[in-house]
PDB file of C-alpha atoms in Angstrom:
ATOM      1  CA  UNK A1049       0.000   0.000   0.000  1.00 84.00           C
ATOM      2  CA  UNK A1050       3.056   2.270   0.245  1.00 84.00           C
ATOM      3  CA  UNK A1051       4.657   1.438  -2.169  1.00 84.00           C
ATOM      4  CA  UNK A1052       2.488   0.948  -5.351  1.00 87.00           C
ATOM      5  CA  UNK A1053       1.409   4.750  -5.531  1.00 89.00           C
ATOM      6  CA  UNK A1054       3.678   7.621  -6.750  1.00 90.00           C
ATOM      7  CA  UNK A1055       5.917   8.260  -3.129  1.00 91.00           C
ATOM      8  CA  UNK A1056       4.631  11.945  -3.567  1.00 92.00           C
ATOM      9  CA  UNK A1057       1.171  10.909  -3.569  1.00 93.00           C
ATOM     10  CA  UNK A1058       1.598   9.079  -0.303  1.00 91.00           C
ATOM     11  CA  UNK A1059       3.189  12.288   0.941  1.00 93.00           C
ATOM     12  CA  UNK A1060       0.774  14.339   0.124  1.00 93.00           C
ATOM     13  CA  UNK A1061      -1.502  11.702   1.893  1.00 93.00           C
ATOM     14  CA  UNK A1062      -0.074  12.050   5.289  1.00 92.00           C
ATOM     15  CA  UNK A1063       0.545  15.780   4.725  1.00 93.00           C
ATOM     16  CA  UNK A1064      -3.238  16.119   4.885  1.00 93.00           C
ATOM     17  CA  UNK A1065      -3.214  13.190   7.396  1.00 92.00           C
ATOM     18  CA  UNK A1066      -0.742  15.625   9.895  1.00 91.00           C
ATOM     19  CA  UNK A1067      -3.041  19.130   9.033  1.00 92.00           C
ATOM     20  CA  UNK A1068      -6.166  16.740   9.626  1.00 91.00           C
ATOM     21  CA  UNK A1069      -4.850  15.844  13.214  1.00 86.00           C
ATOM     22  CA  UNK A1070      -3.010  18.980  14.514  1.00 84.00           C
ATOM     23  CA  UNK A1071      -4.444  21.898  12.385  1.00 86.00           C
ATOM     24  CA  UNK A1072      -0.888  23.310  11.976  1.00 87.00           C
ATOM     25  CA  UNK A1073       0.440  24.130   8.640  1.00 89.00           C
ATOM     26  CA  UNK A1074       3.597  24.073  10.041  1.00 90.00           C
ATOM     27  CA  UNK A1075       3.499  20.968  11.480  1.00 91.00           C
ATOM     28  CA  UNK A1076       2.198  20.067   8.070  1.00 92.00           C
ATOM     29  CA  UNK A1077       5.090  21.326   6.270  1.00 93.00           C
ATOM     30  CA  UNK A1078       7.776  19.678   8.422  1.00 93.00           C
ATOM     31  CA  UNK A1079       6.616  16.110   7.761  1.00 93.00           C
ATOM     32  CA  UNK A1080       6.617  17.039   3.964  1.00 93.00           C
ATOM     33  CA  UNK A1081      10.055  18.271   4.560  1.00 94.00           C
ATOM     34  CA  UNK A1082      11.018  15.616   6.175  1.00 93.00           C
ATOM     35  CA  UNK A1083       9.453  13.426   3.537  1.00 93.00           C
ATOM     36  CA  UNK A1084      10.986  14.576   1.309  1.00 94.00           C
ATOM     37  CA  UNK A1085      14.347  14.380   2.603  1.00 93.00           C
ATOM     38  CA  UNK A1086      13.861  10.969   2.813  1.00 93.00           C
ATOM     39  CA  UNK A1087      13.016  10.602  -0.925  1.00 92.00           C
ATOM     40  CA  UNK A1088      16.161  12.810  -1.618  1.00 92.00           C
ATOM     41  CA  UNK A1089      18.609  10.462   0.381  1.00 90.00           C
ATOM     42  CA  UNK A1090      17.464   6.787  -1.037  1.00 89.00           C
ATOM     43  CA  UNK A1091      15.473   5.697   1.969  1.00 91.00           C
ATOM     44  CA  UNK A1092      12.220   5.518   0.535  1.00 91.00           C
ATOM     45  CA  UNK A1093      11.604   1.767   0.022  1.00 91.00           C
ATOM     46  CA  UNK A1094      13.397   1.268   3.794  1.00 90.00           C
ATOM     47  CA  UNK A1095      11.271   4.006   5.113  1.00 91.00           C
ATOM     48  CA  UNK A1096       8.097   2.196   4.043  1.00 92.00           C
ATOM     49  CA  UNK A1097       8.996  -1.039   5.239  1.00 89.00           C
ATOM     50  CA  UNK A1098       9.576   0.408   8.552  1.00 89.00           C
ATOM     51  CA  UNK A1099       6.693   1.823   8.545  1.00 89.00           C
ATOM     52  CA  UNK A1100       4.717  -1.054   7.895  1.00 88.00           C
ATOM     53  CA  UNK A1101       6.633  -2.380  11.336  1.00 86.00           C
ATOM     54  CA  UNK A1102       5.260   0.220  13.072  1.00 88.00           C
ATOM     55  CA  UNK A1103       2.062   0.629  12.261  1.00 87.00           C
ATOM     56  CA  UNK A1104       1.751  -3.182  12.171  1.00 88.00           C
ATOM     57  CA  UNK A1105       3.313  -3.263  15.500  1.00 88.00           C
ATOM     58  CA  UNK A1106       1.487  -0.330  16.921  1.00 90.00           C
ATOM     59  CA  UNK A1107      -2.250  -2.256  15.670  1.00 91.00           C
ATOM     60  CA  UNK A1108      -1.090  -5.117  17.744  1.00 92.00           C
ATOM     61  CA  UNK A1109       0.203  -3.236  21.241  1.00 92.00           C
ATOM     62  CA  UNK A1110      -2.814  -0.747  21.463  1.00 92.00           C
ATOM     63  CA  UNK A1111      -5.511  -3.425  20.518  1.00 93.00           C
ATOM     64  CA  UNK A1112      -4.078  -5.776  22.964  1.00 93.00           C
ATOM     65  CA  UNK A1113      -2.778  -2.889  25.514  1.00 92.00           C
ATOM     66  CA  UNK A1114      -6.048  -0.323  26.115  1.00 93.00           C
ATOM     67  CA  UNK A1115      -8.292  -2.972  26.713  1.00 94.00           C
ATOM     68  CA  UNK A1116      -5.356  -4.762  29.479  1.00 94.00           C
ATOM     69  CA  UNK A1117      -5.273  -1.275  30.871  1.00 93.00           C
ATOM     70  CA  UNK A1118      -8.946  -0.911  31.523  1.00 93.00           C
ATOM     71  CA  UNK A1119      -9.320  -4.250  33.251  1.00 93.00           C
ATOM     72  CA  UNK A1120      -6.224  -3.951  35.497  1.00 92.00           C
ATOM     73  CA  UNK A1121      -7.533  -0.361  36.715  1.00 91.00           C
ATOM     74  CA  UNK A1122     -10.910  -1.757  37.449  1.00 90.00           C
ATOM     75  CA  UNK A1123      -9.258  -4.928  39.272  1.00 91.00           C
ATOM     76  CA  UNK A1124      -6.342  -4.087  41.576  1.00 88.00           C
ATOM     77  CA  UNK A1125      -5.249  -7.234  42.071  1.00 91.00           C
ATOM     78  CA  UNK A1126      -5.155  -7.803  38.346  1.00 91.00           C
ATOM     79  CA  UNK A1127      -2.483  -4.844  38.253  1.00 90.00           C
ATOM     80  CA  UNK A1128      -0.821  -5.897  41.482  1.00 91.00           C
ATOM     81  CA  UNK A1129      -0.194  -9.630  39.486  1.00 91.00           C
ATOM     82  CA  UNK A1130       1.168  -7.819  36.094  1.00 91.00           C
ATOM     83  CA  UNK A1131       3.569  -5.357  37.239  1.00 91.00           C
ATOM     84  CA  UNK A1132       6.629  -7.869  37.336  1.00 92.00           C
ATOM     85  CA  UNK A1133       5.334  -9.489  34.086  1.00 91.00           C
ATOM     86  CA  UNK A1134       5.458  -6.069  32.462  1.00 90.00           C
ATOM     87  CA  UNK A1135       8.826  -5.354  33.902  1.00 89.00           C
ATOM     88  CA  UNK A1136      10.018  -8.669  32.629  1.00 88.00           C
ATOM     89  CA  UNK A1137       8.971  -7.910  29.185  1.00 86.00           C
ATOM     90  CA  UNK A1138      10.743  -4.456  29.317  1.00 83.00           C
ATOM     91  CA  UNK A1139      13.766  -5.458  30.402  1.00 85.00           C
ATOM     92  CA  UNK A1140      14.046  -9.103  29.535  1.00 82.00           C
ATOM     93  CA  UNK A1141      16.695  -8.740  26.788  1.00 81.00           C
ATOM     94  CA  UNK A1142      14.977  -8.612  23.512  1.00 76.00           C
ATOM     95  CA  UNK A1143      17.674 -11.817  21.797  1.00 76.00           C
ATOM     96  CA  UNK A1144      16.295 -14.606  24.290  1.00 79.00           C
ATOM     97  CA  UNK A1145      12.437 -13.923  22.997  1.00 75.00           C
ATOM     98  CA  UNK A1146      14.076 -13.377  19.596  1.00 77.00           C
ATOM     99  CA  UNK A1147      15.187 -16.931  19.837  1.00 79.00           C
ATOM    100  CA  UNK A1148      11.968 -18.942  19.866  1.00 80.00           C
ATOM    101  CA  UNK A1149      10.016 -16.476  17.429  1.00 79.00           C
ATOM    102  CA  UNK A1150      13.290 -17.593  14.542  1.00 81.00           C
ATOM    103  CA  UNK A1151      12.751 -21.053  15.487  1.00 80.00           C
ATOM    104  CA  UNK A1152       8.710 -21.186  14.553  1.00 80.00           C
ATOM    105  CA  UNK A1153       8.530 -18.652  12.196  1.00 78.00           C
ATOM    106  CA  UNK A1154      11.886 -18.439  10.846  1.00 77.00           C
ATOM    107  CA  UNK A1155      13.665 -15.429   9.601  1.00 78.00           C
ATOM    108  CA  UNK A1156      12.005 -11.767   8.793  1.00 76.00           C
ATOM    109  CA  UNK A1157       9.414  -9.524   9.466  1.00 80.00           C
ATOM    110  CA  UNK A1158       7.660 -12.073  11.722  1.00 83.00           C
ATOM    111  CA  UNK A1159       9.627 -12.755  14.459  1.00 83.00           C
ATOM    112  CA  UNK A1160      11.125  -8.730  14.107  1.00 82.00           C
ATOM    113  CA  UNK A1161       7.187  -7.875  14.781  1.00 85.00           C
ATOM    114  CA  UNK A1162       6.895 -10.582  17.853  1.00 85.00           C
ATOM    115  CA  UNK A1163       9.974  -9.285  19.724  1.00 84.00           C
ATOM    116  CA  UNK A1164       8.385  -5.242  19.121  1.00 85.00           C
ATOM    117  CA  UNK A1165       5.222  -6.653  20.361  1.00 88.00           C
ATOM    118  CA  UNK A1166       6.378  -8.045  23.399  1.00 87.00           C
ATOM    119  CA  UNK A1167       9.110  -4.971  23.957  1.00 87.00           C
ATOM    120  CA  UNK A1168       6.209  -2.398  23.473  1.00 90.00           C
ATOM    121  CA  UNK A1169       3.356  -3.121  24.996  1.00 91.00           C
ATOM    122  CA  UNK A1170       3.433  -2.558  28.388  1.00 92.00           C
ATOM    123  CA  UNK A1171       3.680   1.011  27.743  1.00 91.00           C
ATOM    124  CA  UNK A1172       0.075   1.212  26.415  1.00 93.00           C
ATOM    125  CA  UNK A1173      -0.829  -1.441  29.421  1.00 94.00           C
ATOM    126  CA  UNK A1174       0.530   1.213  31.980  1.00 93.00           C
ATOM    127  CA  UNK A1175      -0.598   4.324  30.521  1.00 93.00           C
ATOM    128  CA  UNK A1176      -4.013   3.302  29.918  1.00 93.00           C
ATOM    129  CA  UNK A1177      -4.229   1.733  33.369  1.00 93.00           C
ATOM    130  CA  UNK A1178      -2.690   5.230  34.821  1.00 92.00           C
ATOM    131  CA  UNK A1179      -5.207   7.326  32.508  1.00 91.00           C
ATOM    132  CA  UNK A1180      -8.461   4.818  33.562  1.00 91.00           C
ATOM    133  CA  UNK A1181      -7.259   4.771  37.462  1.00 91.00           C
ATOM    134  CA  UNK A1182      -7.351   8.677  37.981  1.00 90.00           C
ATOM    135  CA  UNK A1183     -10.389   9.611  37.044  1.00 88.00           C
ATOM    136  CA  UNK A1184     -11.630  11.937  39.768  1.00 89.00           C
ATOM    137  CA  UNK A1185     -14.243  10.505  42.192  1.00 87.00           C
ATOM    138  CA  UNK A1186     -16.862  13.012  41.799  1.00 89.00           C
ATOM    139  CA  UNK A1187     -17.452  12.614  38.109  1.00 88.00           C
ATOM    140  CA  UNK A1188     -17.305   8.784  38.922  1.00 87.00           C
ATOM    141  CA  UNK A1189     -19.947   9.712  41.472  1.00 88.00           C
ATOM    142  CA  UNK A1190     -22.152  12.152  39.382  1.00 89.00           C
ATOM    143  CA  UNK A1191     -22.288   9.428  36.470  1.00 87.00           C
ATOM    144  CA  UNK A1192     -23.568   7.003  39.267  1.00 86.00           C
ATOM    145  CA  UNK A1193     -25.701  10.201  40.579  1.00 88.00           C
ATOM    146  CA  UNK A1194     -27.157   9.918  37.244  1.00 87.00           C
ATOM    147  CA  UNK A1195     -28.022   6.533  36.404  1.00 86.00           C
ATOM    148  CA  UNK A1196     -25.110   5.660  34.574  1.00 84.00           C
ATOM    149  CA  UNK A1197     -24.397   2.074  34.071  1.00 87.00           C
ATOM    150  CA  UNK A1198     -21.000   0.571  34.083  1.00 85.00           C
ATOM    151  CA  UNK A1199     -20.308   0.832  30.692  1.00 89.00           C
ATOM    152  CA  UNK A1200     -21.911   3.994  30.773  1.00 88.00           C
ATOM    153  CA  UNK A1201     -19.260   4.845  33.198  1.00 89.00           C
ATOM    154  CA  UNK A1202     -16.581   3.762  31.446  1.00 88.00           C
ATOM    155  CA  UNK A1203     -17.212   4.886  27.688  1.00 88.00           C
ATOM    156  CA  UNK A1204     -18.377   8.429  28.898  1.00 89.00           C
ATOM    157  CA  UNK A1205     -16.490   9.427  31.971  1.00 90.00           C
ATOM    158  CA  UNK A1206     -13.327   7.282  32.343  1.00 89.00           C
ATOM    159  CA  UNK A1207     -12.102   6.899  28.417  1.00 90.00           C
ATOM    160  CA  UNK A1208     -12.815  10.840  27.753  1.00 90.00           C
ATOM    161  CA  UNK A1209     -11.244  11.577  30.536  1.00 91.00           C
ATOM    162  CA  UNK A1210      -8.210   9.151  30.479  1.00 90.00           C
ATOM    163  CA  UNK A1211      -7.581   9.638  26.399  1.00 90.00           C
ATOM    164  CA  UNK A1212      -4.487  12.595  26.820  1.00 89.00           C
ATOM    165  CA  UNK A1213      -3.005   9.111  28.462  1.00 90.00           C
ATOM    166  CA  UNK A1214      -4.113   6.586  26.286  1.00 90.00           C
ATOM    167  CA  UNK A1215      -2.525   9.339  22.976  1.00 89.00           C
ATOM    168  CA  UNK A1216       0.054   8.972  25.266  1.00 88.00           C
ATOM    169  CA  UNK A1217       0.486   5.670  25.137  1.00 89.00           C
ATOM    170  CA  UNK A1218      -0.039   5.571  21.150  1.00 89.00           C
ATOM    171  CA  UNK A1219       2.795   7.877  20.835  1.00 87.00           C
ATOM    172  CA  UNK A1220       5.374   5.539  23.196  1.00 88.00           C
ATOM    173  CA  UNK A1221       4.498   2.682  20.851  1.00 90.00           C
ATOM    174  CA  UNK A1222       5.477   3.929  17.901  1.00 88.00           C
ATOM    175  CA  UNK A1223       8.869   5.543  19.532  1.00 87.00           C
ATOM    176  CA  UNK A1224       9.116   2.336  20.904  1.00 87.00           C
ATOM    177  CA  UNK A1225       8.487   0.425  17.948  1.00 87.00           C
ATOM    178  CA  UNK A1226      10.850   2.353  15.830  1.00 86.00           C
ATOM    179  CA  UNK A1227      13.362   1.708  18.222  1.00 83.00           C
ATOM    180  CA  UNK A1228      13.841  -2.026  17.555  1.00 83.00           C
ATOM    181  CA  UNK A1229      13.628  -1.575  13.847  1.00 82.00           C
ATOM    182  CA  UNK A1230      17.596  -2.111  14.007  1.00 80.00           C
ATOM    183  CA  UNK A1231      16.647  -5.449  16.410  1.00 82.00           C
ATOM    184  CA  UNK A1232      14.460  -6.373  13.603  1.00 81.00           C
ATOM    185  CA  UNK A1233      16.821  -6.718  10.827  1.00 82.00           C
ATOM    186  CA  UNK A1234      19.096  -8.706  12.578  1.00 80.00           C
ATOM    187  CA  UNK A1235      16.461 -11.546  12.386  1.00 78.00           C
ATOM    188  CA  UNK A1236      15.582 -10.764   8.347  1.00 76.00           C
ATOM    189  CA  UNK A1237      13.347  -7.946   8.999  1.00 78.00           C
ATOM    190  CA  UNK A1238      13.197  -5.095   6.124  1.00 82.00           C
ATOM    191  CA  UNK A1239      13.685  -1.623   6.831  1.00 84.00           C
ATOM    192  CA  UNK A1240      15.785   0.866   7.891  1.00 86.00           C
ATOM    193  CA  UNK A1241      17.813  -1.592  10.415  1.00 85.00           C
ATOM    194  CA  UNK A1242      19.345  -2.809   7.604  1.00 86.00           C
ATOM    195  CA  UNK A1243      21.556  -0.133   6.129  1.00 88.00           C
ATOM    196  CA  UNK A1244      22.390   0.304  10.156  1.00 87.00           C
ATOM    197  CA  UNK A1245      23.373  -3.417  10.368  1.00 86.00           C
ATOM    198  CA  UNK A1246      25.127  -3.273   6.788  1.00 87.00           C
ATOM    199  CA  UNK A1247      27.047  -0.353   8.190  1.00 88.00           C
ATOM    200  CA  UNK A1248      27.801  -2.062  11.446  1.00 85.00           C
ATOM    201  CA  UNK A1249      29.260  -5.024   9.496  1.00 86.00           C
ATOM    202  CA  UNK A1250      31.135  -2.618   7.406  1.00 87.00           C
ATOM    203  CA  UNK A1251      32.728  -0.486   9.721  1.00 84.00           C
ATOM    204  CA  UNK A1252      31.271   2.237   7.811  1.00 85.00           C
ATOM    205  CA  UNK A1253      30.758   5.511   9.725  1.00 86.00           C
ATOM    206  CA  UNK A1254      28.926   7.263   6.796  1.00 87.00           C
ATOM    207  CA  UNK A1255      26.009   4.704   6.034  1.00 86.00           C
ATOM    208  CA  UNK A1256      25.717   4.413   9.662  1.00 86.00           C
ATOM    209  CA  UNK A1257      25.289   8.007  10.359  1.00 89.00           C
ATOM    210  CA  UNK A1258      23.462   8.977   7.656  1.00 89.00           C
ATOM    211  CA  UNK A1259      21.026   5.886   7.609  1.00 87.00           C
ATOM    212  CA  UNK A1260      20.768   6.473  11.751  1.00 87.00           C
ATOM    213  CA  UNK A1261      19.762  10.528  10.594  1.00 90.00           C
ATOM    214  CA  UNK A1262      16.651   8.978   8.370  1.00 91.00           C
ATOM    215  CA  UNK A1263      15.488   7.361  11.683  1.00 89.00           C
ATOM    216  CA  UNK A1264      15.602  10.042  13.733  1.00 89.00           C
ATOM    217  CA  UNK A1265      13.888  12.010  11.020  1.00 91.00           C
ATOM    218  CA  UNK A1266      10.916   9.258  10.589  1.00 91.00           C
ATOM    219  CA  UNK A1267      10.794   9.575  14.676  1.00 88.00           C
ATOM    220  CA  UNK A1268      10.438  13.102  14.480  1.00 89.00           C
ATOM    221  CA  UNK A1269       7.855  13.164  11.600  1.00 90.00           C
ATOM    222  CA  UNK A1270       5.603  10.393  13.584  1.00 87.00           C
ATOM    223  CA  UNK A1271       6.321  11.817  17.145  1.00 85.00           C
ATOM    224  CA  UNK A1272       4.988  15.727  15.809  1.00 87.00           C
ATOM    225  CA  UNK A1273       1.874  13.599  13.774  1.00 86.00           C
ATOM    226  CA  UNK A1274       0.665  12.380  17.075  1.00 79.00           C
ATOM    227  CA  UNK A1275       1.681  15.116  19.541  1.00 73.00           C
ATOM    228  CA  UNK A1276      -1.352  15.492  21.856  1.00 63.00           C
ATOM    229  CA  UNK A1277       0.083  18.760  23.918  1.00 56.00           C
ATOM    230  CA  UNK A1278      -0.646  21.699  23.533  1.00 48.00           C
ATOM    231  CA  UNK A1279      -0.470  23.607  19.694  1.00 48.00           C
ATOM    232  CA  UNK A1280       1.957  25.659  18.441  1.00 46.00           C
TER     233      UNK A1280
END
């Protein structure tokens, strides 16, 4: 789907994507710029593979993450029993689940997408949990005043209320996300890892610098698409 069409087309496409989200021509105009940079240094077809990771990847976490969240805030002991699981999968070194994803799946994308999967999503797990839990009393209690029913509760008090935190959380998976793209392509994985691996292998400062500056830009681009503060 990115790549068939013209690259400028799906540019142009997440130019109006940006403008749709933040209402900032500005903000519009960087991730053209940035965009286009890309285009002018090479990196397109890498750039789109890693973006398939990451959107892929990001599906995945906040499908399986928000709704996680929601139950562990409404069941404390349901939090109390994840929090070392999600530390283990946070700090668990990402090679030894790496291991048994190559031997069933083999090598590329898959396994690259299991070990960002299990890497990234506790973050939307804790922020979701942290946006659900905080929800002042008293509009818990004038819902309730009100007739509210559970889900009542929890689709028009608690999400509304929680969402800068859930955003949050969308935003720290795809940072996250794009930060194993290098821990991808040492399992087969397309993307932008590769040139970074190729350099690594090479001993070549250049490709790694300059293929480590397209990451930072495609962080950049995604991380001002999806900022929920306050706009410039």
């Amino acid at each position: 789907m990115l790549q068939t069409p013209h690259p400028l087309i799906v540019v142009a496409v997440f130019v109006a994507l940006t403008y749709a989200l933040q209402r900032s021509w500005k903000t519009a105009l960087l991730i053209a710029l940035g965009f286009l940079f890309i285009i002018n240094q090479g990196y397109w077809e890498e750039t789109t593979e890693s973006l398939t990771l990451v959107l892929s990847a990001c599906v995945v976490c906040m499908g399986i993450g928000v709704p996680i969240g929601i139950a562990a805030a409404h069941r404390p002991r349901l939090y109390a029993g994840l929090r070392p699981v999600l530390d283990l999968m946070q700090t668990l070194p990402t090679f030894v689940y790496l291991i048994p994803a190559i031997v069933f799946f083999g090598i590329g994308m898959v396994p690259g997408l299991i070990a960002t999967v299990i890497f990234v999503v506790p973050a939307p797990i804790r922020l979701t949990y942290l946006g659900v839990v905080n929800t002042p009393t008293a509009l818990i209690e004038a819902g309730r005043a009100f007739g509210a029913t559970p889900w009542q509760l929890l689709y028009k008090v608690e999400l509304p209320y929680a969402l800068p935190q859930i955003m949050a959380g969308l935003n720290q998976t795809i940072m996250l996300s794009l930060s194993m793209v290098v821990i991808a392509a040492l399992v087969g994985a397309d993307g932008l890892g590769v040139p970074v691996v190729r350099a690594l292998n090479q001993v070549n400062t250049a490709l790694g610098f300059e293929s480590g500056l397209v990451i930072v830009v495609v962080a950049i681009m995604l991380d001002r698409m999806l900022h929920t503060g306050p706009r410039q």
